[in-house]
Coordinates of C-alpha atoms and ligand atoms in Angstrom, one line a residue:
X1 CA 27.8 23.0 57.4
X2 CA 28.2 20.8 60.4
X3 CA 28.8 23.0 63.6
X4 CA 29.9 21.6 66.9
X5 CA 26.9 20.5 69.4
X6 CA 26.8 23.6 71.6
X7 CA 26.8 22.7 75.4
X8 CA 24.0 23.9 78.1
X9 CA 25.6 26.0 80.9
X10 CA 27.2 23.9 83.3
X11 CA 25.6 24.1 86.8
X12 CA 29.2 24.5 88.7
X13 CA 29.5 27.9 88.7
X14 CA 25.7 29.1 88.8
X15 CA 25.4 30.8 91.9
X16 CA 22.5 33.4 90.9
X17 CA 19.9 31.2 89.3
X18 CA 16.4 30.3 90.7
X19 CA 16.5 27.1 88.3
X20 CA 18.7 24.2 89.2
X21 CA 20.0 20.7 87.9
X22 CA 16.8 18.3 87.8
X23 CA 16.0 15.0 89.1
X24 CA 17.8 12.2 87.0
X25 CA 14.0 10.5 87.2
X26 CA 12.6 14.1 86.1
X27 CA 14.7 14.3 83.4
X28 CA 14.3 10.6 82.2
X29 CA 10.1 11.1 82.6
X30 CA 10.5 14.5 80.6
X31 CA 11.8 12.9 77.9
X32 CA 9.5 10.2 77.9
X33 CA 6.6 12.8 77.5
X34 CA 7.8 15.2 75.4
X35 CA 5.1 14.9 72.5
X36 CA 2.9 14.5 74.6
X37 CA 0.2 17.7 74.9
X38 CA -1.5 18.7 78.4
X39 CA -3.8 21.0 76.6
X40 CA -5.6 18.4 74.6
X41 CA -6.6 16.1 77.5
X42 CA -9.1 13.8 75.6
X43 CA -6.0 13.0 73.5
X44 CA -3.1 12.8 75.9
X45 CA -4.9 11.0 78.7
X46 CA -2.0 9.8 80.2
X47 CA -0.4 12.9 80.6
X48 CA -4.1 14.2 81.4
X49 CA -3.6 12.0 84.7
X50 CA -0.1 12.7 85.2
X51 CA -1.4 16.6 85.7
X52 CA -3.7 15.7 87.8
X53 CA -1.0 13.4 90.1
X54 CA 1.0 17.2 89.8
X55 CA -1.5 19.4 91.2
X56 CA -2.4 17.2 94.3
X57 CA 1.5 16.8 94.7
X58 CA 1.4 20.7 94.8
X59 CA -1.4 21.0 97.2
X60 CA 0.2 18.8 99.3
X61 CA 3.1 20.7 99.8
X62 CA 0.9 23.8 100.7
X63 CA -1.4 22.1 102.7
X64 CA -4.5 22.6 100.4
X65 CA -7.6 21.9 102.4
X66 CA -8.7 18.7 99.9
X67 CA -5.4 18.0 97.5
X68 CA -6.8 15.4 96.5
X69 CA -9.0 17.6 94.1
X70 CA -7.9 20.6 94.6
X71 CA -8.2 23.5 91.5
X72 CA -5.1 24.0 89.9
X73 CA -2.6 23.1 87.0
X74 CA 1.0 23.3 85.3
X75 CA 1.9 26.2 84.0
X76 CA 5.0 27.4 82.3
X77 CA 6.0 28.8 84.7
X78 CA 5.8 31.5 87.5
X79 CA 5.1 34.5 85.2
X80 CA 2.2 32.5 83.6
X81 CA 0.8 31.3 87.4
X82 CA 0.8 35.2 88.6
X83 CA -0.6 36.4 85.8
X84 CA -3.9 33.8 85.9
X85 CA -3.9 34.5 88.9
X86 CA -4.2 38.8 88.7
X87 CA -6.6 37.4 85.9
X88 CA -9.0 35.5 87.9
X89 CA -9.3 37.7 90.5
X90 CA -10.1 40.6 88.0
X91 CA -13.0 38.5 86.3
X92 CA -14.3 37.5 89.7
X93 CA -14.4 41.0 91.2
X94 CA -16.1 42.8 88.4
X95 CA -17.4 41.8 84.6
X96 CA -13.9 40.6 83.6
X97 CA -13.1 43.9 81.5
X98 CA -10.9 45.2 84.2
X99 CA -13.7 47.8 85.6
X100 CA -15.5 47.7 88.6
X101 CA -17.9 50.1 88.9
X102 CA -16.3 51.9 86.4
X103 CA -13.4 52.0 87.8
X104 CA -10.4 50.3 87.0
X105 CA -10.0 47.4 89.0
X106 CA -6.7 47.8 91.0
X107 CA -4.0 45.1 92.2
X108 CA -2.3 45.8 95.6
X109 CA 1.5 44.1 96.1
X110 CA 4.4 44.8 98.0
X111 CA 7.7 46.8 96.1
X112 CA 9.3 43.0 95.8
X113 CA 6.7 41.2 94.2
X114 CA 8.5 40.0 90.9
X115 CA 8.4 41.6 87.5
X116 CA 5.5 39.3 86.1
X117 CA 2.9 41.1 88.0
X118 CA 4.1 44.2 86.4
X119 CA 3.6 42.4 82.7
X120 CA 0.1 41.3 84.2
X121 CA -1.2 44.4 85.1
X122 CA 0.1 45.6 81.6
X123 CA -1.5 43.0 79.5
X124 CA -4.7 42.5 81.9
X125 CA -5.5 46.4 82.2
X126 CA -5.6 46.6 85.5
X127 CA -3.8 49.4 88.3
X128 CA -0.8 47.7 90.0
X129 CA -0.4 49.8 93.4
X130 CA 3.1 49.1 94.4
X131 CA 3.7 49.0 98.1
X132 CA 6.9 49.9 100.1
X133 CA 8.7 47.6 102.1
X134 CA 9.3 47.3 106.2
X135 CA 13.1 47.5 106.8
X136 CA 13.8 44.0 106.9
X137 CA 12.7 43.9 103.1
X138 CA 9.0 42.3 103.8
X139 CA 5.8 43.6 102.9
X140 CA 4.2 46.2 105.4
X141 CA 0.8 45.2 106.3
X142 CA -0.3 49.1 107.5
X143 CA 0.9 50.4 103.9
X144 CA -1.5 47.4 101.7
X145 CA -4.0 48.6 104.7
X146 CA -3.4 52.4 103.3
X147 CA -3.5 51.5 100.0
X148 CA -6.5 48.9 99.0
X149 CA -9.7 49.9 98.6
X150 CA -13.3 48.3 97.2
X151 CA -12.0 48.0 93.6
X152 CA -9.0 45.9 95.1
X153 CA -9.4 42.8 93.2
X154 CA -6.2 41.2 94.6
X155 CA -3.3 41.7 97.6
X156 CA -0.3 40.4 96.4
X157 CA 1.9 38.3 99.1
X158 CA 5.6 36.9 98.6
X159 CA 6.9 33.6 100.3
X160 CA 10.4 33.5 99.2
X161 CA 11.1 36.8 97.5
X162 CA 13.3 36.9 94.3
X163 CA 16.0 39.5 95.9
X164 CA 16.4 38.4 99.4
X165 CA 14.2 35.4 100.3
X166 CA 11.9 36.8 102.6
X167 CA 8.2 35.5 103.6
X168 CA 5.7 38.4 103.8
X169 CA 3.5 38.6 106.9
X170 CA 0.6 36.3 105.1
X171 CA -1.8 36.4 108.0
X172 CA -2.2 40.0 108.7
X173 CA -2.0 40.7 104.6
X174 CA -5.1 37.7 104.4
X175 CA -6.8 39.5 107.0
X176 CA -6.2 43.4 105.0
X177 CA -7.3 41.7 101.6
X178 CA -10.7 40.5 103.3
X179 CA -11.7 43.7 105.1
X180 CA -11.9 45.4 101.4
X181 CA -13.6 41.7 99.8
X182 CA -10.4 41.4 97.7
X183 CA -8.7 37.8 97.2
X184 CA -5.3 36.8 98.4
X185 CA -2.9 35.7 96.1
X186 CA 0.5 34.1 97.3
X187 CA 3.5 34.3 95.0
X188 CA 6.0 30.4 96.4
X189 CA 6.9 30.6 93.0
X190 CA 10.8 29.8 94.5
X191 CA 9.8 29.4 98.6
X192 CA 7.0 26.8 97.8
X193 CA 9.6 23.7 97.7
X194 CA 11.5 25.0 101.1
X195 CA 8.7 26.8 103.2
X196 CA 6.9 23.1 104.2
X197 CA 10.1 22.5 106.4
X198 CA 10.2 25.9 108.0
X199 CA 7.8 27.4 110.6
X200 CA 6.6 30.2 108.5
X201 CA 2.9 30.8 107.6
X202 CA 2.3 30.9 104.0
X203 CA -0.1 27.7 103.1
X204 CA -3.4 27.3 102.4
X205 CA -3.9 26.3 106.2
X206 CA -1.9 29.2 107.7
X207 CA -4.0 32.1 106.0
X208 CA -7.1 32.6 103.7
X209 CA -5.3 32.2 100.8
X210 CA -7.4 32.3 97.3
X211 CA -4.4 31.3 94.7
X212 CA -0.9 30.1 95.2
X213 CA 2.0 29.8 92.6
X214 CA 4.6 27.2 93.5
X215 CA 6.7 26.3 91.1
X216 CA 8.5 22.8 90.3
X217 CA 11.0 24.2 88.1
X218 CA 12.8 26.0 90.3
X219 CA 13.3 24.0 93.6
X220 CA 11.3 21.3 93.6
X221 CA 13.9 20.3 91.0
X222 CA 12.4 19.8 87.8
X223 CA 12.5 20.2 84.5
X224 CA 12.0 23.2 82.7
X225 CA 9.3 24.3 81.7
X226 CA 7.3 23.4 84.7
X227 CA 5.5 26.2 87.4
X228 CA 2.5 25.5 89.4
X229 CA -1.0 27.7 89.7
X230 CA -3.5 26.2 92.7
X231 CA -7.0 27.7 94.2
X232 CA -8.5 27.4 97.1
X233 CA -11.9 27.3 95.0
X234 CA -12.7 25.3 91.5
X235 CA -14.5 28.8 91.1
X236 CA -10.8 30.3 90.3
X237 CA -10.1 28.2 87.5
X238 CA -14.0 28.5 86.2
X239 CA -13.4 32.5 86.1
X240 CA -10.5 31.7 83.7
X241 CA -12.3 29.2 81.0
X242 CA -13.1 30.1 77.4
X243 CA -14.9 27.6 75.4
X244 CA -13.1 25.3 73.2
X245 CA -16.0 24.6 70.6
X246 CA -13.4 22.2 68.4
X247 CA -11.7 19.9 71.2
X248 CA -13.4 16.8 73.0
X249 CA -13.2 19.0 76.2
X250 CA -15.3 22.1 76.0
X251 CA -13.5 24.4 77.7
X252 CA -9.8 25.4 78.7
X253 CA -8.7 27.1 81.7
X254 CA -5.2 27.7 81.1
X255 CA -3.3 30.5 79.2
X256 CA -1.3 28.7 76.6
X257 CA -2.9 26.2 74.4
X258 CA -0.4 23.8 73.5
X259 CA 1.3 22.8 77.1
X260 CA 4.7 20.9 77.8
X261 CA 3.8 17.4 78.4
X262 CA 7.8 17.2 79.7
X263 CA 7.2 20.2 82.0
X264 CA 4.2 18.0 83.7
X265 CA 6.0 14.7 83.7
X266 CA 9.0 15.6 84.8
X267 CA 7.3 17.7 87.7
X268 CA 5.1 14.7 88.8
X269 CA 8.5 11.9 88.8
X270 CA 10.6 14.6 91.1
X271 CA 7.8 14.7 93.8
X272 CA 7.7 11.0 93.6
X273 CA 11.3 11.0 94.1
X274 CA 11.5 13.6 96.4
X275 CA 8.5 14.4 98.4
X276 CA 8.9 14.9 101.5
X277 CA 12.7 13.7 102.5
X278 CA 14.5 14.8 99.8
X279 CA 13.1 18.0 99.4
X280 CA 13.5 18.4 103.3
X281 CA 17.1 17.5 102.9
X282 CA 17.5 19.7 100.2
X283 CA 16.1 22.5 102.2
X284 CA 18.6 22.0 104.9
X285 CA 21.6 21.8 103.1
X286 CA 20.8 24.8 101.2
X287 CA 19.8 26.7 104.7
X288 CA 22.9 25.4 106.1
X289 CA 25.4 26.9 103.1
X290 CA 23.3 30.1 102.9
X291 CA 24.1 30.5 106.9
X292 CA 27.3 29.7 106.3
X293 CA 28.4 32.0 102.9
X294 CA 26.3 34.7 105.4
X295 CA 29.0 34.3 108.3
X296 CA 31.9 33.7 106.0
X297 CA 30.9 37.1 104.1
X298 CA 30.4 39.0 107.6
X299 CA 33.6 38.3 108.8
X300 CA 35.6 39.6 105.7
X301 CA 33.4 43.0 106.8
X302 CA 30.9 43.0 104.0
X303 CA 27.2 43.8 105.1
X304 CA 25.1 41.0 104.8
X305 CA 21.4 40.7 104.7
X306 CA 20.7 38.2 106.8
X307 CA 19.5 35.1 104.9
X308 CA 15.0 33.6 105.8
X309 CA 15.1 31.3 102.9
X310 CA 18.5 29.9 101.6
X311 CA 19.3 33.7 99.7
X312 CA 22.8 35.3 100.8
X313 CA 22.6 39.2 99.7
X314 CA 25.9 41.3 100.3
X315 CA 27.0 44.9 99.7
X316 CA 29.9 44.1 97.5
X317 CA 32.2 46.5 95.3
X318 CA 31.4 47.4 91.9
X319 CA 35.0 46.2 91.2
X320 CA 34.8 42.8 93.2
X321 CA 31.5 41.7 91.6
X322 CA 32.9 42.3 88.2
X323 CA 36.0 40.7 89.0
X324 CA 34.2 37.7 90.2
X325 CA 31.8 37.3 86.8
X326 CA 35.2 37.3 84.7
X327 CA 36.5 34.7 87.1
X328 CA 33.2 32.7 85.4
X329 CA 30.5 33.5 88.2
X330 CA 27.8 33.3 87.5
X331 CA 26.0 36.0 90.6
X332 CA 23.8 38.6 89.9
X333 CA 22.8 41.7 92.0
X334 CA 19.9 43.5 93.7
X335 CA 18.1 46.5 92.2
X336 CA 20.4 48.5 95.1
X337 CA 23.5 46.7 93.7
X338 CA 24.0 43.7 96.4
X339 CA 25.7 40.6 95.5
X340 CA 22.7 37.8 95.5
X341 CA 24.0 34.1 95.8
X342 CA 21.0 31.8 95.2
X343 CA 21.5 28.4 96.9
X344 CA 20.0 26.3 94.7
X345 CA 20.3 22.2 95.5
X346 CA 23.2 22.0 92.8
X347 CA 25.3 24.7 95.0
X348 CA 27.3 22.5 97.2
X349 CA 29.9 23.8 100.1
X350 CA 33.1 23.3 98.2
X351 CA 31.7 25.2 95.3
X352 CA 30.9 28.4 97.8
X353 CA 34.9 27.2 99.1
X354 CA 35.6 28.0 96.0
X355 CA 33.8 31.2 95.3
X356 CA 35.0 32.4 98.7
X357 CA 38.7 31.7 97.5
X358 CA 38.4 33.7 94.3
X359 CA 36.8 36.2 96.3
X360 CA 39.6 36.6 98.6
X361 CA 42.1 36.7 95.5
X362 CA 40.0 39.2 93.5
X363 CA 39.5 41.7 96.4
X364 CA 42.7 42.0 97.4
Ligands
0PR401 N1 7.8 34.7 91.3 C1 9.0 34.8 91.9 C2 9.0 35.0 93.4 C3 10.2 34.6 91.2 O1 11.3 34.7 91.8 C4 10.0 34.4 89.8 C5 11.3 34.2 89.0 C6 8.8 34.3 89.2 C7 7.7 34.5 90.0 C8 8.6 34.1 87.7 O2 8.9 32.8 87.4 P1 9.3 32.3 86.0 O3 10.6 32.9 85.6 O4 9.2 30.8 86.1 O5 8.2 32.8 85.0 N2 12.5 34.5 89.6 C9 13.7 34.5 88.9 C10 14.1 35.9 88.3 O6 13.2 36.4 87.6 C11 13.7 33.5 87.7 C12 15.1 33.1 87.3 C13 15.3 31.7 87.1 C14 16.1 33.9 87.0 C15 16.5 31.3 86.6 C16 17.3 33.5 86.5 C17 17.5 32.2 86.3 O7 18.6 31.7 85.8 O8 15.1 36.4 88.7

């Protein structure tokens, strides 16, 4: 039976998500490479190269001591980055079974790391120690301090939080991870593509930073599916590689087997289009709306977290927020029930003009 072609969510009223519209070159060199497969290199060479192009893009943006050849690779995504990354540091602190000593090894990260560290202490047997928060929403160096000990494989550290956009105090949380000999891992998964025009310390130079997930499908403005695992050390990526007795290459460091050639193309042409001015104008615009959806929300007497990275959160009725998703909204809220606008490079200023406008109709 022929059935209409359905259509993909249109981006006009997407106010929550951490994804956004990609790079008209990004989606042409997706396309282009889409049966093409990263995890057979000595086949695909071309996209072999094009992986290698994406990783020293990456470590460029998070001022990775040699980008040029720096340890990393696409991944599918954020969730895939954090958990090689809990993984790696497992296997190099003990035998890789998730013991050290005989104890289980244990991961240490603060109360807003994201949901995939959860599923990667579930599937990689290992203790996640949840940490609480300061009050402005960001890690608490003195509670990781209270909480690691020698079978800390890994501190967990947030540069752009998924709730409210905040940068954990990376120095102080390196310095806590290396008392104890555990490794650093810092989640950019969202931040990474923003943070180079800030002044916050959260790179590779700012801290002693083992892994880093920074991800190109969210703002770097790429295709889907496309996230970004580096390490400091080419002995991060050896900790993860299983032999691969059948292929032309011998071994195989990621966590899927067959990869999205379209995630790594597509990833690769929006750096080229992007790095650094677009991405820095991106980053300004979407710091200048957050600022400005922050004010505009104050002064109709909400409470507003005050937005780091571009991440408006506001304590909104029940009854307004659902009033807003039936207007077509797309928001979503905190765990404590805030309104969380996401401003992502496709939310432009007459889009939040419009939001505020159904939000003054809806309230009343
Ligand atoms: N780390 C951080 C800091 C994140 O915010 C996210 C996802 C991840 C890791 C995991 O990344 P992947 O989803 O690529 O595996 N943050 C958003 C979230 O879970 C992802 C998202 C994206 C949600 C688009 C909605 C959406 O429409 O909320």
């Amino acid at each position: 039976m022929q059935q209409p072609e359905p259509e993909p969510q249109s981006f006009d009223r997407v106010l929550s998500s951490m994804c956004t519209e990609p790079h008209p070159a990004a989606r042409a060199a997706a396309e282009r490479f889409l049966a093409t497969n990263p995890g057979d290199p000595a086949t695909y060479e071309a996209v072999a190269d094009l992986e290698r192009r994406a990783v020293e893009g990456l470590a460029t943006l998070s001022a990775h001591p040699t980008p040029g050849d720096a340890a990393g690779y696409v991944t599918s995504g954020g969730t895939e980055a954090n958990v090689q990354a809990v993984r790696s540091a497992r296997n190099r602190h003990d035998g890789s079974d998730g013991r050290h000593g005989g104890k289980a090894v244990n991961v240490v990260a603060p109360t807003s790391a994201h949901f995939s560290f959860t599923k990667a202490a579930e599937v990689l047997g290992v203790e996640l120690r949840t940490v609480p928060l300061d009050d402005d929403y960001r890690a608490d160096p003195d509670a990781v301090a209270a909480a690691v000990d020698d079978d800390t494989a890994l501190v967990v550290a947030v540069a752009g939080s998924t709730e409210y956009g905040r940068v954990d105090p990376i120095p102080e949380l390196a310095a806590v991870a290396g008392e104890v000999g555990a490794r650093l891992h810092v989640d950019a998964a969202w931040g990474g593509f923003v943070l180079p025009f800030t002044d916050h310390a959260w790179s590779f130079a700012d801290a002693a930073v083992d892994t880093l997930t920074i991800d190109p499908h969210k703002y770097g403005q790429a295709p889907v599916p496309a996230g970004g695992l580096l390490a400091r050390e080419d002995a991060a990526l050896d900790a993860l590689a299983v032999d691969t007795p059948y292929l032309e290459t011998r071994s195989q460091a990621t966590l899927t087997g067959t990869r999205s050639g379209a995630g790594v193309a597509g990833a690769v042409a929006a750096m080229d289009a992007l790095w650094p001015d677009g991405y820095r104008e991106a980053a300004e615009r979407a710091a200048d709306n957050a600022d400005w959806l922050a004010g505009e929300l104050a002064a109709r007497g909400y409470d507003v977290v005050e937005p780091e990275l571009p991440l408006v959160a506001a304590a909104v009725p029940e009854s307004t927020f659902a009033a807003l998703r039936d207007a077509g909204w797309k928001v979503s809220r905190t765990g404590t029930g805030e309104l969380r606008v996401v401003c992502m490079p496709h939310v432009t200023r007459s889009a939040l003009r419009a939001f505020l406008d159904d939000l003054d109709r809806v309230r009343r």
